[in-house]
């Protein structure tokens, strides 16, 4: 039993360590930015523990820094994290007859990276729920530790030094650029920009962010379905 447990940990860590190596610098960067936005170690610890979603946490810190309201932040992060429903549904077929406590713990540690690794491993042989859970929790612990450590690193960096104030904007520009793979993505981005400016002029607070995100995503989906339907029309 002990040998089997060690094998599970060893194989789980073997699959998780590349994710952890990526989480460390990103987590440190988040901690630094959070510290510059006025959050302390305990607040970052709670956010990383309760939310555990890098993109949403970066967005939340940016919105906090701009004075966004709490409902706007919660709604925005909820929309951003809706993809986890799809990822959880895809993994559910590999977790038959599993009790709710295990599913809750497993779902808590689900991220884009752990989803990709576990899905690839489940397609092979010898991968089970315990190894998958190990991947989730090891990466979770790495992210939490890195973000908290980043707060202490931020205390050593003067405000504005090394272009740190622009780091968050630069990261999202980079992420945005890598998403522009098709014309529909460019169209959705343009619609989001136009909606954002328009709604900013008519809506109070930061609710224009939610409206622009939901509106652009909906329009992009409708356009994609319409164009796909036309391509399937027989001549």
PDB file of N, CA and C in Angstrom, residues 117-213:
ATOM      1  N   UNK A 117      -2.865  18.351 -19.018  1.00  0.00           N
ATOM      2  CA  UNK A 117      -1.986  17.241 -18.648  1.00  0.00           C
ATOM      3  C   UNK A 117      -2.796  15.995 -18.321  1.00  0.00           C
ATOM      4  N   UNK A 118      -3.822  16.127 -17.510  1.00  0.00           N
ATOM      5  CA  UNK A 118      -4.609  14.963 -17.104  1.00  0.00           C
ATOM      6  C   UNK A 118      -5.378  14.351 -18.269  1.00  0.00           C
ATOM      7  N   UNK A 119      -5.912  15.166 -19.156  1.00  0.00           N
ATOM      8  CA  UNK A 119      -6.614  14.627 -20.313  1.00  0.00           C
ATOM      9  C   UNK A 119      -5.674  13.814 -21.185  1.00  0.00           C
ATOM     10  N   UNK A 120      -4.463  14.318 -21.375  1.00  0.00           N
ATOM     11  CA  UNK A 120      -3.481  13.583 -22.182  1.00  0.00           C
ATOM     12  C   UNK A 120      -3.106  12.271 -21.512  1.00  0.00           C
ATOM     13  N   UNK A 121      -2.956  12.290 -20.193  1.00  0.00           N
ATOM     14  CA  UNK A 121      -2.577  11.073 -19.466  1.00  0.00           C
ATOM     15  C   UNK A 121      -3.727  10.066 -19.420  1.00  0.00           C
ATOM     16  N   UNK A 122      -4.950  10.553 -19.276  1.00  0.00           N
ATOM     17  CA  UNK A 122      -6.096   9.642 -19.229  1.00  0.00           C
ATOM     18  C   UNK A 122      -6.274   8.895 -20.552  1.00  0.00           C
ATOM     19  N   UNK A 123      -5.838   9.497 -21.640  1.00  0.00           N
ATOM     20  CA  UNK A 123      -5.966   8.831 -22.936  1.00  0.00           C
ATOM     21  C   UNK A 123      -5.009   7.644 -23.062  1.00  0.00           C
ATOM     22  N   UNK A 124      -3.970   7.634 -22.241  1.00  0.00           N
ATOM     23  CA  UNK A 124      -3.042   6.511 -22.223  1.00  0.00           C
ATOM     24  C   UNK A 124      -3.462   5.471 -21.204  1.00  0.00           C
ATOM     25  N   UNK A 125      -2.523   4.704 -20.741  1.00  0.00           N
ATOM     26  CA  UNK A 125      -2.797   3.656 -19.751  1.00  0.00           C
ATOM     27  C   UNK A 125      -2.058   3.957 -18.450  1.00  0.00           C
ATOM     28  N   UNK A 126      -2.622   3.471 -17.356  1.00  0.00           N
ATOM     29  CA  UNK A 126      -1.961   3.596 -16.069  1.00  0.00           C
ATOM     30  C   UNK A 126      -2.238   4.882 -15.320  1.00  0.00           C
ATOM     31  N   UNK A 127      -3.087   5.740 -15.872  1.00  0.00           N
ATOM     32  CA  UNK A 127      -3.419   6.994 -15.187  1.00  0.00           C
ATOM     33  C   UNK A 127      -4.761   6.846 -14.502  1.00  0.00           C
ATOM     34  N   UNK A 128      -4.838   7.284 -13.256  1.00  0.00           N
ATOM     35  CA  UNK A 128      -6.081   7.152 -12.508  1.00  0.00           C
ATOM     36  C   UNK A 128      -6.399   8.442 -11.774  1.00  0.00           C
ATOM     37  N   UNK A 129      -7.507   8.429 -11.030  1.00  0.00           N
ATOM     38  CA  UNK A 129      -7.981   9.649 -10.372  1.00  0.00           C
ATOM     39  C   UNK A 129      -7.007  10.158  -9.325  1.00  0.00           C
ATOM     40  N   UNK A 130      -6.280   9.257  -8.633  1.00  0.00           N
ATOM     41  CA  UNK A 130      -5.364   9.688  -7.581  1.00  0.00           C
ATOM     42  C   UNK A 130      -4.143  10.391  -8.160  1.00  0.00           C
ATOM     43  N   UNK A 131      -3.650   9.906  -9.267  1.00  0.00           N
ATOM     44  CA  UNK A 131      -2.535  10.583  -9.926  1.00  0.00           C
ATOM     45  C   UNK A 131      -2.980  11.941 -10.471  1.00  0.00           C
ATOM     46  N   UNK A 132      -4.197  11.969 -11.015  1.00  0.00           N
ATOM     47  CA  UNK A 132      -4.738  13.235 -11.514  1.00  0.00           C
ATOM     48  C   UNK A 132      -4.936  14.232 -10.371  1.00  0.00           C
ATOM     49  N   UNK A 133      -5.416  13.749  -9.245  1.00  0.00           N
ATOM     50  CA  UNK A 133      -5.602  14.624  -8.082  1.00  0.00           C
ATOM     51  C   UNK A 133      -4.267  15.158  -7.584  1.00  0.00           C
ATOM     52  N   UNK A 134      -3.232  14.316  -7.631  1.00  0.00           N
ATOM     53  CA  UNK A 134      -1.891  14.747  -7.218  1.00  0.00           C
ATOM     54  C   UNK A 134      -1.409  15.896  -8.079  1.00  0.00           C
ATOM     55  N   UNK A 135      -1.640  15.797  -9.388  1.00  0.00           N
ATOM     56  CA  UNK A 135      -1.253  16.886 -10.292  1.00  0.00           C
ATOM     57  C   UNK A 135      -1.963  18.177  -9.892  1.00  0.00           C
ATOM     58  N   UNK A 136      -3.253  18.085  -9.646  1.00  0.00           N
ATOM     59  CA  UNK A 136      -4.035  19.274  -9.288  1.00  0.00           C
ATOM     60  C   UNK A 136      -3.523  19.932  -8.019  1.00  0.00           C
ATOM     61  N   UNK A 137      -3.265  19.128  -6.991  1.00  0.00           N
ATOM     62  CA  UNK A 137      -2.926  19.705  -5.690  1.00  0.00           C
ATOM     63  C   UNK A 137      -1.478  20.181  -5.601  1.00  0.00           C
ATOM     64  N   UNK A 138      -0.570  19.513  -6.303  1.00  0.00           N
ATOM     65  CA  UNK A 138       0.820  19.981  -6.308  1.00  0.00           C
ATOM     66  C   UNK A 138       0.919  21.330  -7.015  1.00  0.00           C
ATOM     67  N   UNK A 139       0.243  21.443  -8.142  1.00  0.00           N
ATOM     68  CA  UNK A 139       0.257  22.724  -8.855  1.00  0.00           C
ATOM     69  C   UNK A 139      -0.453  23.806  -8.051  1.00  0.00           C
ATOM     70  N   UNK A 140      -1.501  23.428  -7.343  1.00  0.00           N
ATOM     71  CA  UNK A 140      -2.216  24.366  -6.488  1.00  0.00           C
ATOM     72  C   UNK A 140      -1.293  24.925  -5.410  1.00  0.00           C
ATOM     73  N   UNK A 141      -0.580  24.045  -4.719  1.00  0.00           N
ATOM     74  CA  UNK A 141       0.333  24.478  -3.656  1.00  0.00           C
ATOM     75  C   UNK A 141       1.448  25.366  -4.206  1.00  0.00           C
ATOM     76  N   UNK A 142       1.940  25.027  -5.392  1.00  0.00           N
ATOM     77  CA  UNK A 142       3.002  25.832  -6.007  1.00  0.00           C
ATOM     78  C   UNK A 142       2.511  27.234  -6.320  1.00  0.00           C
ATOM     79  N   UNK A 143       1.299  27.331  -6.851  1.00  0.00           N
ATOM     80  CA  UNK A 143       0.741  28.649  -7.177  1.00  0.00           C
ATOM     81  C   UNK A 143       0.550  29.494  -5.927  1.00  0.00           C
ATOM     82  N   UNK A 144      -0.017  28.905  -4.896  1.00  0.00           N
ATOM     83  CA  UNK A 144      -0.259  29.661  -3.654  1.00  0.00           C
ATOM     84  C   UNK A 144       1.054  30.152  -3.065  1.00  0.00           C
ATOM     85  N   UNK A 145       2.041  29.262  -2.967  1.00  0.00           N
ATOM     86  CA  UNK A 145       3.331  29.651  -2.405  1.00  0.00           C
ATOM     87  C   UNK A 145       4.019  30.723  -3.224  1.00  0.00           C
ATOM     88  N   UNK A 146       3.930  30.636  -4.550  1.00  0.00           N
ATOM     89  CA  UNK A 146       4.594  31.609  -5.412  1.00  0.00           C
ATOM     90  C   UNK A 146       3.961  32.985  -5.309  1.00  0.00           C
ATOM     91  N   UNK A 147       2.634  33.033  -5.255  1.00  0.00           N
ATOM     92  CA  UNK A 147       1.964  34.334  -5.183  1.00  0.00           C
ATOM     93  C   UNK A 147       2.247  35.044  -3.861  1.00  0.00           C
ATOM     94  N   UNK A 148       2.261  34.284  -2.769  1.00  0.00           N
ATOM     95  CA  UNK A 148       2.570  34.894  -1.468  1.00  0.00           C
ATOM     96  C   UNK A 148       4.013  35.359  -1.434  1.00  0.00           C
ATOM     97  N   UNK A 149       4.920  34.549  -1.972  1.00  0.00           N
ATOM     98  CA  UNK A 149       6.333  34.953  -2.026  1.00  0.00           C
ATOM     99  C   UNK A 149       6.493  36.217  -2.854  1.00  0.00           C
ATOM    100  N   UNK A 150       5.668  36.354  -3.899  1.00  0.00           N
ATOM    101  CA  UNK A 150       5.742  37.544  -4.740  1.00  0.00           C
ATOM    102  C   UNK A 150       5.408  38.820  -3.995  1.00  0.00           C
ATOM    103  N   UNK A 151       4.555  38.729  -2.984  1.00  0.00           N
ATOM    104  CA  UNK A 151       4.231  39.912  -2.176  1.00  0.00           C
ATOM    105  C   UNK A 151       5.477  40.409  -1.456  1.00  0.00           C
ATOM    106  N   UNK A 152       6.242  39.479  -0.885  1.00  0.00           N
ATOM    107  CA  UNK A 152       7.464  39.875  -0.177  1.00  0.00           C
ATOM    108  C   UNK A 152       8.526  40.388  -1.140  1.00  0.00           C
ATOM    109  N   UNK A 153       8.553  39.824  -2.338  1.00  0.00           N
ATOM    110  CA  UNK A 153       9.472  40.347  -3.354  1.00  0.00           C
ATOM    111  C   UNK A 153       9.066  41.759  -3.745  1.00  0.00           C
ATOM    112  N   UNK A 154       7.751  41.980  -3.833  1.00  0.00           N
ATOM    113  CA  UNK A 154       7.255  43.305  -4.191  1.00  0.00           C
ATOM    114  C   UNK A 154       7.643  44.371  -3.183  1.00  0.00           C
ATOM    115  N   UNK A 155       7.784  43.981  -1.927  1.00  0.00           N
ATOM    116  CA  UNK A 155       8.189  44.941  -0.899  1.00  0.00           C
ATOM    117  C   UNK A 155       9.599  45.455  -1.128  1.00  0.00           C
ATOM    118  N   UNK A 156      10.397  44.698  -1.872  1.00  0.00           N
ATOM    119  CA  UNK A 156      11.783  45.077  -2.126  1.00  0.00           C
ATOM    120  C   UNK A 156      11.949  45.877  -3.412  1.00  0.00           C
ATOM    121  N   UNK A 157      10.858  45.977  -4.187  1.00  0.00           N
ATOM    122  CA  UNK A 157      10.920  46.672  -5.472  1.00  0.00           C
ATOM    123  C   UNK A 157      10.189  47.996  -5.364  1.00  0.00           C
ATOM    124  N   UNK A 158      10.857  49.121  -5.611  1.00  0.00           N
ATOM    125  CA  UNK A 158      10.173  50.424  -5.556  1.00  0.00           C
ATOM    126  C   UNK A 158       9.064  50.506  -6.594  1.00  0.00           C
ATOM    127  N   UNK A 159       8.029  51.263  -6.279  1.00  0.00           N
ATOM    128  CA  UNK A 159       6.904  51.430  -7.208  1.00  0.00           C
ATOM    129  C   UNK A 159       7.394  52.028  -8.520  1.00  0.00           C
ATOM    130  N   UNK A 160       7.030  51.423  -9.625  1.00  0.00           N
ATOM    131  CA  UNK A 160       7.416  51.912 -10.942  1.00  0.00           C
ATOM    132  C   UNK A 160       8.752  51.417 -11.435  1.00  0.00           C
ATOM    133  N   UNK A 161       9.510  50.737 -10.584  1.00  0.00           N
ATOM    134  CA  UNK A 161      10.828  50.249 -10.990  1.00  0.00           C
ATOM    135  C   UNK A 161      10.689  49.098 -11.976  1.00  0.00           C
ATOM    136  N   UNK A 162      11.621  49.010 -12.924  1.00  0.00           N
ATOM    137  CA  UNK A 162      11.665  47.927 -13.923  1.00  0.00           C
ATOM    138  C   UNK A 162      10.390  47.860 -14.759  1.00  0.00           C
ATOM    139  N   UNK A 163       9.643  48.954 -14.809  1.00  0.00           N
ATOM    140  CA  UNK A 163       8.411  48.946 -15.595  1.00  0.00           C
ATOM    141  C   UNK A 163       7.342  48.060 -15.002  1.00  0.00           C
ATOM    142  N   UNK A 164       7.391  47.838 -13.680  1.00  0.00           N
ATOM    143  CA  UNK A 164       6.476  46.905 -13.042  1.00  0.00           C
ATOM    144  C   UNK A 164       5.029  47.363 -13.172  1.00  0.00           C
ATOM    145  N   UNK A 165       4.800  48.681 -13.263  1.00  0.00           N
ATOM    146  CA  UNK A 165       3.433  49.179 -13.392  1.00  0.00           C
ATOM    147  C   UNK A 165       2.815  48.788 -14.729  1.00  0.00           C
ATOM    148  N   UNK A 166       3.673  48.523 -15.705  1.00  0.00           N
ATOM    149  CA  UNK A 166       3.175  48.159 -17.033  1.00  0.00           C
ATOM    150  C   UNK A 166       3.136  46.651 -17.233  1.00  0.00           C
ATOM    151  N   UNK A 167       3.617  45.887 -16.257  1.00  0.00           N
ATOM    152  CA  UNK A 167       3.750  44.443 -16.417  1.00  0.00           C
ATOM    153  C   UNK A 167       2.410  43.769 -16.682  1.00  0.00           C
ATOM    154  N   UNK A 168       1.376  44.167 -15.950  1.00  0.00           N
ATOM    155  CA  UNK A 168       0.065  43.544 -16.115  1.00  0.00           C
ATOM    156  C   UNK A 168      -0.507  43.834 -17.507  1.00  0.00           C
ATOM    157  N   UNK A 169      -0.396  45.091 -17.924  1.00  0.00           N
ATOM    158  CA  UNK A 169      -0.878  45.452 -19.258  1.00  0.00           C
ATOM    159  C   UNK A 169      -0.122  44.683 -20.336  1.00  0.00           C
ATOM    160  N   UNK A 170       1.192  44.575 -20.178  1.00  0.00           N
ATOM    161  CA  UNK A 170       2.015  43.862 -21.152  1.00  0.00           C
ATOM    162  C   UNK A 170       1.649  42.385 -21.214  1.00  0.00           C
ATOM    163  N   UNK A 171       1.368  41.790 -20.047  1.00  0.00           N
ATOM    164  CA  UNK A 171       1.015  40.375 -20.027  1.00  0.00           C
ATOM    165  C   UNK A 171      -0.290  40.128 -20.779  1.00  0.00           C
ATOM    166  N   UNK A 172      -1.285  40.999 -20.574  1.00  0.00           N
ATOM    167  CA  UNK A 172      -2.564  40.798 -21.241  1.00  0.00           C
ATOM    168  C   UNK A 172      -2.471  41.085 -22.737  1.00  0.00           C
ATOM    169  N   UNK A 173      -1.617  42.008 -23.137  1.00  0.00           N
ATOM    170  CA  UNK A 173      -1.394  42.235 -24.564  1.00  0.00           C
ATOM    171  C   UNK A 173      -0.796  40.986 -25.198  1.00  0.00           C
ATOM    172  N   UNK A 174       0.139  40.368 -24.496  1.00  0.00           N
ATOM    173  CA  UNK A 174       0.766  39.137 -24.985  1.00  0.00           C
ATOM    174  C   UNK A 174      -0.262  38.008 -25.090  1.00  0.00           C
ATOM    175  N   UNK A 175      -1.056  37.813 -24.031  1.00  0.00           N
ATOM    176  CA  UNK A 175      -2.078  36.771 -24.052  1.00  0.00           C
ATOM    177  C   UNK A 175      -3.107  37.035 -25.154  1.00  0.00           C
ATOM    178  N   UNK A 176      -3.458  38.295 -25.314  1.00  0.00           N
ATOM    179  CA  UNK A 176      -4.432  38.661 -26.331  1.00  0.00           C
ATOM    180  C   UNK A 176      -3.895  38.358 -27.737  1.00  0.00           C
ATOM    181  N   UNK A 177      -2.640  38.683 -27.971  1.00  0.00           N
ATOM    182  CA  UNK A 177      -2.044  38.468 -29.290  1.00  0.00           C
ATOM    183  C   UNK A 177      -2.042  36.991 -29.669  1.00  0.00           C
ATOM    184  N   UNK A 178      -1.737  36.132 -28.706  1.00  0.00           N
ATOM    185  CA  UNK A 178      -1.677  34.703 -28.984  1.00  0.00           C
ATOM    186  C   UNK A 178      -3.061  34.106 -29.248  1.00  0.00           C
ATOM    187  N   UNK A 179      -4.124  34.830 -28.888  1.00  0.00           N
ATOM    188  CA  UNK A 179      -5.477  34.326 -29.110  1.00  0.00           C
ATOM    189  C   UNK A 179      -5.995  34.637 -30.514  1.00  0.00           C
ATOM    190  N   UNK A 180      -5.330  35.530 -31.216  1.00  0.00           N
ATOM    191  CA  UNK A 180      -5.798  35.948 -32.537  1.00  0.00           C
ATOM    192  C   UNK A 180      -5.321  34.961 -33.602  1.00  0.00           C
ATOM    193  N   UNK A 181      -5.970  33.802 -33.645  1.00  0.00           N
ATOM    194  CA  UNK A 181      -5.557  32.747 -34.568  1.00  0.00           C
ATOM    195  C   UNK A 181      -6.416  32.701 -35.829  1.00  0.00           C
ATOM    196  N   UNK A 182      -7.632  33.215 -35.755  1.00  0.00           N
ATOM    197  CA  UNK A 182      -8.526  33.192 -36.901  1.00  0.00           C
ATOM    198  C   UNK A 182      -9.183  34.562 -37.060  1.00  0.00           C
ATOM    199  N   UNK A 183      -9.834  34.756 -38.213  1.00  0.00           N
ATOM    200  CA  UNK A 183     -10.502  36.033 -38.463  1.00  0.00           C
ATOM    201  C   UNK A 183     -11.635  36.286 -37.482  1.00  0.00           C
ATOM    202  N   UNK A 184     -12.307  35.209 -37.029  1.00  0.00           N
ATOM    203  CA  UNK A 184     -13.406  35.382 -36.082  1.00  0.00           C
ATOM    204  C   UNK A 184     -12.894  35.933 -34.758  1.00  0.00           C
ATOM    205  N   UNK A 185     -11.655  35.573 -34.399  1.00  0.00           N
ATOM    206  CA  UNK A 185     -11.067  36.092 -33.163  1.00  0.00           C
ATOM    207  C   UNK A 185     -10.787  37.590 -33.281  1.00  0.00           C
ATOM    208  N   UNK A 186     -10.293  37.998 -34.456  1.00  0.00           N
ATOM    209  CA  UNK A 186     -10.036  39.424 -34.681  1.00  0.00           C
ATOM    210  C   UNK A 186     -11.343  40.209 -34.656  1.00  0.00           C
ATOM    211  N   UNK A 187     -12.369  39.657 -35.303  1.00  0.00           N
ATOM    212  CA  UNK A 187     -13.676  40.311 -35.309  1.00  0.00           C
ATOM    213  C   UNK A 187     -14.224  40.462 -33.896  1.00  0.00           C
ATOM    214  N   UNK A 188     -14.123  39.396 -33.095  1.00  0.00           N
ATOM    215  CA  UNK A 188     -14.614  39.452 -31.717  1.00  0.00           C
ATOM    216  C   UNK A 188     -13.858  40.499 -30.909  1.00  0.00           C
ATOM    217  N   UNK A 189     -12.548  40.588 -31.122  1.00  0.00           N
ATOM    218  CA  UNK A 189     -11.749  41.579 -30.402  1.00  0.00           C
ATOM    219  C   UNK A 189     -12.151  42.994 -30.775  1.00  0.00           C
ATOM    220  N   UNK A 190     -12.404  43.235 -32.060  1.00  0.00           N
ATOM    221  CA  UNK A 190     -12.819  44.562 -32.511  1.00  0.00           C
ATOM    222  C   UNK A 190     -14.189  44.921 -31.929  1.00  0.00           C
ATOM    223  N   UNK A 191     -15.109  43.952 -31.942  1.00  0.00           N
ATOM    224  CA  UNK A 191     -16.439  44.186 -31.371  1.00  0.00           C
ATOM    225  C   UNK A 191     -16.327  44.488 -29.877  1.00  0.00           C
ATOM    226  N   UNK A 192     -15.472  43.752 -29.175  1.00  0.00           N
ATOM    227  CA  UNK A 192     -15.279  43.983 -27.741  1.00  0.00           C
ATOM    228  C   UNK A 192     -14.755  45.388 -27.473  1.00  0.00           C
ATOM    229  N   UNK A 193     -13.825  45.838 -28.305  1.00  0.00           N
ATOM    230  CA  UNK A 193     -13.272  47.184 -28.128  1.00  0.00           C
ATOM    231  C   UNK A 193     -14.336  48.251 -28.354  1.00  0.00           C
ATOM    232  N   UNK A 194     -15.120  48.079 -29.421  1.00  0.00           N
ATOM    233  CA  UNK A 194     -16.169  49.055 -29.717  1.00  0.00           C
ATOM    234  C   UNK A 194     -17.246  49.083 -28.633  1.00  0.00           C
ATOM    235  N   UNK A 195     -17.655  47.882 -28.196  1.00  0.00           N
ATOM    236  CA  UNK A 195     -18.657  47.812 -27.135  1.00  0.00           C
ATOM    237  C   UNK A 195     -18.135  48.408 -25.836  1.00  0.00           C
ATOM    238  N   UNK A 196     -16.865  48.152 -25.555  1.00  0.00           N
ATOM    239  CA  UNK A 196     -16.274  48.659 -24.313  1.00  0.00           C
ATOM    240  C   UNK A 196     -16.317  50.180 -24.269  1.00  0.00           C
ATOM    241  N   UNK A 197     -15.924  50.811 -25.375  1.00  0.00           N
ATOM    242  CA  UNK A 197     -15.934  52.274 -25.424  1.00  0.00           C
ATOM    243  C   UNK A 197     -17.367  52.807 -25.342  1.00  0.00           C
ATOM    244  N   UNK A 198     -18.268  52.173 -26.086  1.00  0.00           N
ATOM    245  CA  UNK A 198     -19.671  52.627 -26.106  1.00  0.00           C
ATOM    246  C   UNK A 198     -20.321  52.498 -24.730  1.00  0.00           C
ATOM    247  N   UNK A 199     -20.155  51.320 -24.116  1.00  0.00           N
ATOM    248  CA  UNK A 199     -20.789  51.088 -22.811  1.00  0.00           C
ATOM    249  C   UNK A 199     -20.135  51.913 -21.706  1.00  0.00           C
ATOM    250  N   UNK A 200     -18.860  52.226 -21.880  1.00  0.00           N
ATOM    251  CA  UNK A 200     -18.172  53.074 -20.897  1.00  0.00           C
ATOM    252  C   UNK A 200     -18.845  54.438 -20.806  1.00  0.00           C
ATOM    253  N   UNK A 201     -19.394  54.893 -21.913  1.00  0.00           N
ATOM    254  CA  UNK A 201     -20.021  56.218 -21.948  1.00  0.00           C
ATOM    255  C   UNK A 201     -21.429  56.224 -21.375  1.00  0.00           C
ATOM    256  N   UNK A 202     -22.059  55.043 -21.272  1.00  0.00           N
ATOM    257  CA  UNK A 202     -23.461  55.005 -20.847  1.00  0.00           C
ATOM    258  C   UNK A 202     -23.697  54.248 -19.537  1.00  0.00           C
ATOM    259  N   UNK A 203     -22.753  53.404 -19.135  1.00  0.00           N
ATOM    260  CA  UNK A 203     -22.945  52.621 -17.917  1.00  0.00           C
ATOM    261  C   UNK A 203     -22.090  53.176 -16.785  1.00  0.00           C
ATOM    262  N   UNK A 204     -22.607  53.127 -15.553  1.00  0.00           N
ATOM    263  CA  UNK A 204     -21.833  53.617 -14.415  1.00  0.00           C
ATOM    264  C   UNK A 204     -20.788  52.597 -13.976  1.00  0.00           C
ATOM    265  N   UNK A 205     -19.745  53.070 -13.312  1.00  0.00           N
ATOM    266  CA  UNK A 205     -18.729  52.182 -12.759  1.00  0.00           C
ATOM    267  C   UNK A 205     -18.004  51.384 -13.827  1.00  0.00           C
ATOM    268  N   UNK A 206     -17.693  50.120 -13.486  1.00  0.00           N
ATOM    269  CA  UNK A 206     -16.943  49.261 -14.396  1.00  0.00           C
ATOM    270  C   UNK A 206     -17.797  48.157 -15.007  1.00  0.00           C
ATOM    271  N   UNK A 207     -19.107  48.361 -15.020  1.00  0.00           N
ATOM    272  CA  UNK A 207     -19.980  47.340 -15.580  1.00  0.00           C
ATOM    273  C   UNK A 207     -19.834  47.233 -17.103  1.00  0.00           C
ATOM    274  N   UNK A 208     -19.204  48.227 -17.707  1.00  0.00           N
ATOM    275  CA  UNK A 208     -18.982  48.147 -19.149  1.00  0.00           C
ATOM    276  C   UNK A 208     -18.059  46.983 -19.501  1.00  0.00           C
ATOM    277  N   UNK A 209     -17.201  46.593 -18.562  1.00  0.00           N
ATOM    278  CA  UNK A 209     -16.295  45.470 -18.802  1.00  0.00           C
ATOM    279  C   UNK A 209     -17.094  44.181 -18.990  1.00  0.00           C
ATOM    280  N   UNK A 210     -18.068  43.968 -18.099  1.00  0.00           N
ATOM    281  CA  UNK A 210     -18.914  42.778 -18.184  1.00  0.00           C
ATOM    282  C   UNK A 210     -19.750  42.807 -19.454  1.00  0.00           C
ATOM    283  N   UNK A 211     -20.372  43.959 -19.709  1.00  0.00           N
ATOM    284  CA  UNK A 211     -21.224  44.077 -20.888  1.00  0.00           C
ATOM    285  C   UNK A 211     -20.457  43.847 -22.179  1.00  0.00           C
ATOM    286  N   UNK A 212     -19.279  44.439 -22.282  1.00  0.00           N
ATOM    287  CA  UNK A 212     -18.477  44.280 -23.498  1.00  0.00           C
ATOM    288  C   UNK A 212     -18.013  42.839 -23.668  1.00  0.00           C
ATOM    289  N   UNK A 213     -17.614  42.202 -22.580  1.00  0.00           N
ATOM    290  CA  UNK A 213     -17.140  40.810 -22.655  1.00  0.00           C
ATOM    291  C   UNK A 213     -18.253  39.873 -23.100  1.00  0.00           C
TER     292      UNK A 213
END
